[in-house]
PDB file of C-alpha atoms in Angstrom:
ATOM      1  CA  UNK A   1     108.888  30.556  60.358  1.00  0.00           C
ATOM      2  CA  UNK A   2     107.915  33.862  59.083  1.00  0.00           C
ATOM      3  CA  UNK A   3     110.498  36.195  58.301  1.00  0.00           C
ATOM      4  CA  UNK A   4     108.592  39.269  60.308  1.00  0.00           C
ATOM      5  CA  UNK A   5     107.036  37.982  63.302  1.00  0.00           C
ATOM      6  CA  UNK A   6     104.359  39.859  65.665  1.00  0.00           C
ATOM      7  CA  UNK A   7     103.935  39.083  68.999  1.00  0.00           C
ATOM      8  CA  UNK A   8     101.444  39.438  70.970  1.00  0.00           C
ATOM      9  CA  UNK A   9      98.853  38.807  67.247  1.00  0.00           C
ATOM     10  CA  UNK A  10      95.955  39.522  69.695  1.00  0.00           C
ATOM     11  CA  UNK A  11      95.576  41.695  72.607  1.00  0.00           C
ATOM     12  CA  UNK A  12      92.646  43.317  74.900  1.00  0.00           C
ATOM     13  CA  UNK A  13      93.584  45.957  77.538  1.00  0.00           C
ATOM     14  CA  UNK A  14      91.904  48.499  79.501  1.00  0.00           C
ATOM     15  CA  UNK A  15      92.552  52.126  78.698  1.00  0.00           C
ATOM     16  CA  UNK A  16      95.566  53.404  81.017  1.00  0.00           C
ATOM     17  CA  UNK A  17      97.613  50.557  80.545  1.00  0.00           C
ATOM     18  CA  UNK A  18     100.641  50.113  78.742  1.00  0.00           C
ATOM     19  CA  UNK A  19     101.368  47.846  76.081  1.00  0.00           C
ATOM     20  CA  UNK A  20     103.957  46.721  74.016  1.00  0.00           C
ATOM     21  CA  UNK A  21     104.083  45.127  70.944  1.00  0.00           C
ATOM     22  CA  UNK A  22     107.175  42.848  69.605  1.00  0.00           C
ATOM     23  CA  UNK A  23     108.654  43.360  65.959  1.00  0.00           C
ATOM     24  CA  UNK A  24     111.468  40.820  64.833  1.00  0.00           C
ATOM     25  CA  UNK A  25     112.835  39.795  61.268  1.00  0.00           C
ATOM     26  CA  UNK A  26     115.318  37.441  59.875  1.00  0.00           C
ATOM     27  CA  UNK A  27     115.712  39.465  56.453  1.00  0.00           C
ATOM     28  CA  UNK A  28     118.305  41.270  57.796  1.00  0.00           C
ATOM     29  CA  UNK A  29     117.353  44.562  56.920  1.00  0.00           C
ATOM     30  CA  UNK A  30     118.271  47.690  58.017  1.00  0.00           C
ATOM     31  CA  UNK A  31     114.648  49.584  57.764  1.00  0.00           C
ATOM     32  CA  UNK A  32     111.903  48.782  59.889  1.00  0.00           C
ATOM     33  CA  UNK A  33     108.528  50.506  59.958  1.00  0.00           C
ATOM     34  CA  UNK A  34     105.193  50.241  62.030  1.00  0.00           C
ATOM     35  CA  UNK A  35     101.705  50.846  60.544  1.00  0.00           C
ATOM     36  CA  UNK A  36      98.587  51.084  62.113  1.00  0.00           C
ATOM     37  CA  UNK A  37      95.757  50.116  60.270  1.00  0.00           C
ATOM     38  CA  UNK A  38      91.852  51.212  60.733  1.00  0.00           C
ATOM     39  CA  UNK A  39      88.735  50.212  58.919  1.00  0.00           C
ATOM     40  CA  UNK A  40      88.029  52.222  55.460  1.00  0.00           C
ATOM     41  CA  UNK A  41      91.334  54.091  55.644  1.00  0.00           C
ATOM     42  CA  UNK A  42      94.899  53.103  54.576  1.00  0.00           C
ATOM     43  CA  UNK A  43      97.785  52.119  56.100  1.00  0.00           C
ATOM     44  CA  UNK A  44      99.253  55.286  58.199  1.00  0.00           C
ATOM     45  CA  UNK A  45     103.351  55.396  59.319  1.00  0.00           C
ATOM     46  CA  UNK A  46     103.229  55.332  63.675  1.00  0.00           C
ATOM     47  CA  UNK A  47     107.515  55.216  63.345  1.00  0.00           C
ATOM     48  CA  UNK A  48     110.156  53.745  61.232  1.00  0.00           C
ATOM     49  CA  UNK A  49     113.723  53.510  61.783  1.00  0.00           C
ATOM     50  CA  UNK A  50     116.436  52.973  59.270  1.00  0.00           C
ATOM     51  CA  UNK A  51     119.121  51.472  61.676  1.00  0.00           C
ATOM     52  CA  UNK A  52     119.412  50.971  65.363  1.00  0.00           C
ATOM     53  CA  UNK A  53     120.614  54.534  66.713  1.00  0.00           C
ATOM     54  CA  UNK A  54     117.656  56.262  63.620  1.00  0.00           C
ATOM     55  CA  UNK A  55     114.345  56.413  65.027  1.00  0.00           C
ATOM     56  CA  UNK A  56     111.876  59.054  63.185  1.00  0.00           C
ATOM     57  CA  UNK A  57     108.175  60.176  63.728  1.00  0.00           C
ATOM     58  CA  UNK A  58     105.504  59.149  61.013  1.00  0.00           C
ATOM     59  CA  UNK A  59     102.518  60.735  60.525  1.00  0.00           C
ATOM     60  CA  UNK A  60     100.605  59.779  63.452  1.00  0.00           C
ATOM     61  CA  UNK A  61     103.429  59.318  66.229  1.00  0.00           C
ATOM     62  CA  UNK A  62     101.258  60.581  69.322  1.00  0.00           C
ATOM     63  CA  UNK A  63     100.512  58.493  71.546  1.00  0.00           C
ATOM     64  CA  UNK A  64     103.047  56.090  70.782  1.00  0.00           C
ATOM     65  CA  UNK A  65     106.951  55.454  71.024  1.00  0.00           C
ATOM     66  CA  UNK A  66     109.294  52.499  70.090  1.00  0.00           C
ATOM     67  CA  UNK A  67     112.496  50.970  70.830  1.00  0.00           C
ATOM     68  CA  UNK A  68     115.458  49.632  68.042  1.00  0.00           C
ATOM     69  CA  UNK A  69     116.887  47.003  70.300  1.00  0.00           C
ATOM     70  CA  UNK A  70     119.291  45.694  67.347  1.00  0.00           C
ATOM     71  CA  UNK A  71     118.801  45.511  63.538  1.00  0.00           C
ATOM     72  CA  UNK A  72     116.111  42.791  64.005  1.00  0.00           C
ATOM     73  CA  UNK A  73     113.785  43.641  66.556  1.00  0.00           C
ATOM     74  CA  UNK A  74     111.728  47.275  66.749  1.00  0.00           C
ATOM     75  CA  UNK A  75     109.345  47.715  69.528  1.00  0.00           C
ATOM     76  CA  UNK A  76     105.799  50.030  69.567  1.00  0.00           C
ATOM     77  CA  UNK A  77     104.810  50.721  73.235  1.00  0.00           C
ATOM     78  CA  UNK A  78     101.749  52.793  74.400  1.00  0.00           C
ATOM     79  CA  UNK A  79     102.865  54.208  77.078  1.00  0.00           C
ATOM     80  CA  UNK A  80      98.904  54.467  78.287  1.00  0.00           C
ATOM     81  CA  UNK A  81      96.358  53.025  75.924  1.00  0.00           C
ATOM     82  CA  UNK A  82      93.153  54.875  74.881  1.00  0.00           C
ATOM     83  CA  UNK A  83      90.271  53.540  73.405  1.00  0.00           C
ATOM     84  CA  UNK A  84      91.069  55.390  70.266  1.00  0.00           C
ATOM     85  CA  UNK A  85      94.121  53.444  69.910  1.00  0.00           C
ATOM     86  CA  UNK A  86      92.266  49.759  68.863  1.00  0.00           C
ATOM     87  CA  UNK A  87      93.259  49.018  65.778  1.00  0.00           C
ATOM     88  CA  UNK A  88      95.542  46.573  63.651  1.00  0.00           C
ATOM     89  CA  UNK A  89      99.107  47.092  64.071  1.00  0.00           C
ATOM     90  CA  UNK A  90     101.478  46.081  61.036  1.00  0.00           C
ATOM     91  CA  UNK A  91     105.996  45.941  61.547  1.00  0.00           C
ATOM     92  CA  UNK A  92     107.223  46.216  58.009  1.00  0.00           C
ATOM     93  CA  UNK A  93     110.811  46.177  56.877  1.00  0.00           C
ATOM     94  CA  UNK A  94     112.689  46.789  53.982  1.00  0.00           C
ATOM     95  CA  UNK A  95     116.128  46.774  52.547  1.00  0.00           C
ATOM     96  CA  UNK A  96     118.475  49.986  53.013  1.00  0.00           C
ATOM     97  CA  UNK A  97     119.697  49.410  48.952  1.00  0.00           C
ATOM     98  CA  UNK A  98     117.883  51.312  46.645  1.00  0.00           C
ATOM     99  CA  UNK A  99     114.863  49.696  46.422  1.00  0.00           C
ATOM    100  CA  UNK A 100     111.043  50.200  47.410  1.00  0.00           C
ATOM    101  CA  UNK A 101     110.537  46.292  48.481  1.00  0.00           C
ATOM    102  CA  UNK A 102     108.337  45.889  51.642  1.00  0.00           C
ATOM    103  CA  UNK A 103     107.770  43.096  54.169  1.00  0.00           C
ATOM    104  CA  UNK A 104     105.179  42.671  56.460  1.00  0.00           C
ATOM    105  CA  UNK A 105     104.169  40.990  59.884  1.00  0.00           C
ATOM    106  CA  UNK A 106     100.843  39.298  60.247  1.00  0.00           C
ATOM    107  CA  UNK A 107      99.864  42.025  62.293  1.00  0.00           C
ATOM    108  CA  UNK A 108      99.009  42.386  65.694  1.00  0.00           C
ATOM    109  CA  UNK A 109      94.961  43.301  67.185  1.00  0.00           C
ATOM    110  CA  UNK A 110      94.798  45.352  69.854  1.00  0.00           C
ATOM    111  CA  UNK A 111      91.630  46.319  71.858  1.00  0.00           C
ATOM    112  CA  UNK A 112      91.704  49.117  74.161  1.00  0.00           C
ATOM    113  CA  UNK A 113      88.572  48.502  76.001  1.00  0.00           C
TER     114      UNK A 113
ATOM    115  CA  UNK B   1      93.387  64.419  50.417  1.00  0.00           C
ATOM    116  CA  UNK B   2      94.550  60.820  49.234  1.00  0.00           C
ATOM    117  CA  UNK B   3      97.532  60.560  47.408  1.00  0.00           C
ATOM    118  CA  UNK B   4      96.030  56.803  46.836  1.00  0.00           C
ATOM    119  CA  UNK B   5      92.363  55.791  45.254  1.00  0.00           C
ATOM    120  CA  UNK B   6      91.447  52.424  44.397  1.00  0.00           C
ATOM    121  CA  UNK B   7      88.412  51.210  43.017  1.00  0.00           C
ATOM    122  CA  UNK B   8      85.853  49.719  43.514  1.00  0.00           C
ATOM    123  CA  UNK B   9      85.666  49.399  47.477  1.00  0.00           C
ATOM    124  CA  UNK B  10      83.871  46.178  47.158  1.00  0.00           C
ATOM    125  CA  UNK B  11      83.842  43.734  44.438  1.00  0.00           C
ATOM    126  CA  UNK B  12      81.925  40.246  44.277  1.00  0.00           C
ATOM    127  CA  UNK B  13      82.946  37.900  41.821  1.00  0.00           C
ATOM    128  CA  UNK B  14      81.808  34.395  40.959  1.00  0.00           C
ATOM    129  CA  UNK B  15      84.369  31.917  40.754  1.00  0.00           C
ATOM    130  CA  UNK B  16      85.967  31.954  36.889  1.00  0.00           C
ATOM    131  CA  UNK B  17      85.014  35.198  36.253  1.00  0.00           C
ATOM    132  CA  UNK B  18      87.743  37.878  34.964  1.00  0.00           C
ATOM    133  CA  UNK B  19      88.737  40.809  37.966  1.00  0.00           C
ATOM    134  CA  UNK B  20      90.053  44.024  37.760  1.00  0.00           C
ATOM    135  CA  UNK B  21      90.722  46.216  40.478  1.00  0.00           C
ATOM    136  CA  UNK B  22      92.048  50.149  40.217  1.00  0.00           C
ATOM    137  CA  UNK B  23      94.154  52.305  41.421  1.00  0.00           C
ATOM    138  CA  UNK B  24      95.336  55.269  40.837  1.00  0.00           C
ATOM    139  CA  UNK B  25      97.601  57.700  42.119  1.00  0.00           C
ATOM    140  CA  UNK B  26      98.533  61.933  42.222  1.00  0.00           C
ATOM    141  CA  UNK B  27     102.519  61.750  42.984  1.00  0.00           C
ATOM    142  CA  UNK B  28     105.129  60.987  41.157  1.00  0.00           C
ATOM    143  CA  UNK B  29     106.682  57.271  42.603  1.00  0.00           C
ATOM    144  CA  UNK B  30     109.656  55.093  42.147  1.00  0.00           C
ATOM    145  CA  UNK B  31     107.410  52.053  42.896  1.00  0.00           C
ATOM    146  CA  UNK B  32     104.187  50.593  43.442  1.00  0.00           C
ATOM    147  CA  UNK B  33     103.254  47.639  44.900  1.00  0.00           C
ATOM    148  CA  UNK B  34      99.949  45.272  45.166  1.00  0.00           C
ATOM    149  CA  UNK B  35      99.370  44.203  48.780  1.00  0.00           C
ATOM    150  CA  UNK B  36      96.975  41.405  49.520  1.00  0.00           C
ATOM    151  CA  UNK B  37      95.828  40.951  52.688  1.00  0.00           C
ATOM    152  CA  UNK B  38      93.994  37.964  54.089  1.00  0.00           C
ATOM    153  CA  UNK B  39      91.276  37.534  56.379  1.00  0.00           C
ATOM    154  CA  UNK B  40      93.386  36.447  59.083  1.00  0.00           C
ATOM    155  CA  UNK B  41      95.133  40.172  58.736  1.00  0.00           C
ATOM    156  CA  UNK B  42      98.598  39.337  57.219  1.00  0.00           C
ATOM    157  CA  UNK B  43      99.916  41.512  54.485  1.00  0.00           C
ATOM    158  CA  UNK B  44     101.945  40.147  51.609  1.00  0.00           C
ATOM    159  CA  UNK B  45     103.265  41.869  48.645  1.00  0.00           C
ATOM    160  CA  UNK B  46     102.478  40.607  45.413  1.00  0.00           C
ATOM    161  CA  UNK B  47     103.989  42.598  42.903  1.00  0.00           C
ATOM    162  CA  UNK B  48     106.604  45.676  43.028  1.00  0.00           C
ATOM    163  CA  UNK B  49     106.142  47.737  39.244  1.00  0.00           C
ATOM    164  CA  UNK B  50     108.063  50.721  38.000  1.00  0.00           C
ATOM    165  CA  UNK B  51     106.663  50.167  34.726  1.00  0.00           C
ATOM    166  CA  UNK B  52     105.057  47.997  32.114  1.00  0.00           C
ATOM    167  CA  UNK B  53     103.629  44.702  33.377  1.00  0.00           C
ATOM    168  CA  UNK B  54     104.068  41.603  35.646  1.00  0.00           C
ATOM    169  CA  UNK B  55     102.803  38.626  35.660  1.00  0.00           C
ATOM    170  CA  UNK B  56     102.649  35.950  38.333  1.00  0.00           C
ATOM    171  CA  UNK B  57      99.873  32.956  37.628  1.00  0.00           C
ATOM    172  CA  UNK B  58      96.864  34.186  37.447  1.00  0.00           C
ATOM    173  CA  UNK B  59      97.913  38.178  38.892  1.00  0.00           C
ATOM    174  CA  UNK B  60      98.680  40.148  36.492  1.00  0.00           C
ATOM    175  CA  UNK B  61      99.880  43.849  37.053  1.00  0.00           C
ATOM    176  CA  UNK B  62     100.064  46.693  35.015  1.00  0.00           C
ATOM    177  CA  UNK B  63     101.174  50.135  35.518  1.00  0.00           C
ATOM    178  CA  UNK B  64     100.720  53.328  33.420  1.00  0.00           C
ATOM    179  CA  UNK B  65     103.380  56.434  34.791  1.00  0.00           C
ATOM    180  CA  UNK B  66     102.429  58.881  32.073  1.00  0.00           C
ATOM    181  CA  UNK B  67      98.636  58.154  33.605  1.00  0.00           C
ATOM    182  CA  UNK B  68      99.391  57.568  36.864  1.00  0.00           C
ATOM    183  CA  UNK B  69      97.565  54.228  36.797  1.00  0.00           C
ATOM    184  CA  UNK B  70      97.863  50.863  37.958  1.00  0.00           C
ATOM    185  CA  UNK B  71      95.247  47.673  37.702  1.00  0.00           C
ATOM    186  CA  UNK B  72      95.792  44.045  38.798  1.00  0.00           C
ATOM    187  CA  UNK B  73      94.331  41.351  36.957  1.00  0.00           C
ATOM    188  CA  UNK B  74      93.004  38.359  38.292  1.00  0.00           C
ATOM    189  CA  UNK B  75      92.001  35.429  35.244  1.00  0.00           C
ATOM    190  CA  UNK B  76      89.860  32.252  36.300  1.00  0.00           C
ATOM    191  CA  UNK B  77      88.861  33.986  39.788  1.00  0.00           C
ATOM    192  CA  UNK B  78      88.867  31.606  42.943  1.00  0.00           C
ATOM    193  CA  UNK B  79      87.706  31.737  46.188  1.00  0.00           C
ATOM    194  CA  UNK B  80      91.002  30.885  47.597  1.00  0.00           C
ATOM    195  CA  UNK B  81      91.184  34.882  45.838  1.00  0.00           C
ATOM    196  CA  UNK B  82      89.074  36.447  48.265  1.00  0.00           C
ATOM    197  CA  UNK B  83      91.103  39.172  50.044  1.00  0.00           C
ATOM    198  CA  UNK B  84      91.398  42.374  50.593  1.00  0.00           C
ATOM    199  CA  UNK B  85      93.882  44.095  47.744  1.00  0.00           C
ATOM    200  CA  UNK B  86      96.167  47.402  48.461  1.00  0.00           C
ATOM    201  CA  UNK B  87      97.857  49.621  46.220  1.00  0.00           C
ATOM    202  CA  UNK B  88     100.942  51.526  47.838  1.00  0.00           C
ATOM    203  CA  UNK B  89     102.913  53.676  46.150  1.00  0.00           C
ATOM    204  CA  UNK B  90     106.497  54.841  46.611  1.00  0.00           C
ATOM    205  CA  UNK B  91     107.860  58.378  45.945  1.00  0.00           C
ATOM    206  CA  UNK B  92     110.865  58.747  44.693  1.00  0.00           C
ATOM    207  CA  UNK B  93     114.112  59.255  46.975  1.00  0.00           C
ATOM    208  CA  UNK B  94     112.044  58.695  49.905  1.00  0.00           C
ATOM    209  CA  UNK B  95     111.958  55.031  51.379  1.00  0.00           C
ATOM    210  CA  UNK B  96     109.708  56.790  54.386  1.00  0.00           C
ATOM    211  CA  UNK B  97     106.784  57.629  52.919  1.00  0.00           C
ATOM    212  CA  UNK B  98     104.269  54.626  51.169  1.00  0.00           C
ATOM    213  CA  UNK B  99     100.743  55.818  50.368  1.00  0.00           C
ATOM    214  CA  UNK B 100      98.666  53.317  50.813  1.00  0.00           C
ATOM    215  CA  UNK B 101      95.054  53.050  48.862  1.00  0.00           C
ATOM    216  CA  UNK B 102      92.026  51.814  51.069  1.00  0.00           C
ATOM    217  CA  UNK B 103      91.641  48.980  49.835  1.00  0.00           C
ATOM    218  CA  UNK B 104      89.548  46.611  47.198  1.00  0.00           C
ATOM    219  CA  UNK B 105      87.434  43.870  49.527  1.00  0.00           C
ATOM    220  CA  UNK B 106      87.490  41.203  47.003  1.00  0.00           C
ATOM    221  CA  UNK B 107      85.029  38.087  47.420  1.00  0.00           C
ATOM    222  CA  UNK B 108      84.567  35.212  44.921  1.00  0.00           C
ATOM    223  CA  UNK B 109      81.746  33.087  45.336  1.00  0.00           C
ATOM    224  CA  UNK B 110      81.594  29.015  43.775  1.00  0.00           C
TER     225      UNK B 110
END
C-alpha cells in the first residue's frame, strides 16, 4: 500500500457542487500539504497544516478549505466547484524534524464540468 | 516571477543516449529535490541535495549553491525514463514554502 493515499484518483462534477477529496498517510508525520497542479505551471500550495489543531492558507487558498481529522488524514473540500477549479490535486507530507523531505499522493483528477 | 526555471521544457531522447535536464533557482534554499512524475500522475522524489552530488543508478544529481544550480543526469537513457522531471526547492527555515520548476517532459524513444 502506498504510504499517501488519494481517494477519489478521478472525479467529474458539475460546477456548484461540492467535493471532497481524501488525504491519508502511514509515515506518521506531522506536516501535511495539498498542491494543485495545472498544465505548464508548477506545483502551487492550496493549504498545509503542521499538526491537527495548525491549519494555514497557501498561496492560492480561495475557493477551497480542508479539514485535519487526526495526524494522518487532511481533507480539501470545494465547498462549490467552478470550472476553473479542474486540475490535478497532489496531498504531500513531510516530517516535523528539521528536514526538507517530501512525500506525495498519486494525485487526484478532478473535472469541474 | 519564478523563483524556479528548468530547462528545456521538452526533451526527446533515444534510448542510450546521455540526458541532462536544468534547473536553476533565485533564493537561497536548505534543499532541493528532483521530482519525477509519471504518466499516470504520481509524484516521487528522487533525490533531496544540499550540496555536492548524488547518485542513485543511473540518476545522478548535482547541485551548485554558490551558482544556484542544479542538473540531473540520466546515463544509458530508457524508455521506462520517460517522465516528467521537477525541481523544487526549499528555503531555508521555512518547511511551507517549496518552489516548484515547471517541469522537463522527458521522452526516450527505442
Amino acid at each position: 500500500d502506498a504510504d499517501v493515499t488519494q481517494t477519489p484518483r478521478n472525479r467529474i462534477t458539475k460546477t456548484g457542487k461540492r467535493i471532497m477529496l481524501e488525504c491519508s498517510q502511514t509515515k506518521g508525520h506531522d506536516r501535511m500539504y495539498w498542491y494543485r497542479q495545472d498544465p505548464g505551471l508548477g506545483l502551487r500550495l492550496i493549504y498545509y497544516s503542521f499538526d491537527v489543531k495548525d491549519i494555514n492558507k497557501g498561496e492560492i487558498s480561495d475557493g477551497y478549505s480542508v479539514s485535519r481529522q487526526a495526524q494522518a488524514k487532511f481533507s480539501l473540500s470545494l465547498e462549490s466547484a467552478i470550472p476553473n477549479q479542474t486540475a490535478l490535486y497532489f496531498c504531500a507530507t513531510g516530517p516535523g524534524a528539521n528536514t526538507g523531505e517530501l512525500f506525495f499522493g498519486e494525485g487526484s483528477r478532478l473535472t469541474v464540468l | 516571477k519564478n523563483e524556479v526555471e528548468q530547462s528545456p521544457q521538452n526533451l526527446t531522447a533515444q534510448e542510450g543516449e546521455f540526458i541532462t535536464i536544468n534547473c536553476s533557482y533565485s533564493v537561497g534554499i536548505s534543499a532541493l529535490h528532483w521530482l519525477q512524475q509519471h504518466p499516470g500522475g504520481g509524484i516521487v522524489s528522487l533525490f533531496m541535495l544540499s550540496s555536492g552530488k548524488k547518485k542513485h543508478g543511473r540518476l545522478i544529481a548535482t547541485i551548485n549553491i554558490q551558482e544556484k544550480h542544479s542538473s540531473l543526469h540520466i546515463t544509458a537513457s530508457h524508455p521506462r525514463d520517460s517522465a516528467v522531471y521537477i525541481c523544487a526547492v526549499l528555503p531555508p527555515g521555512n518547511f511551507n514554502k517549496f518552489y516548484f520548476g515547471s517541469g522537463t517532459k522527458l521522452n526516450v524513444k527505442p
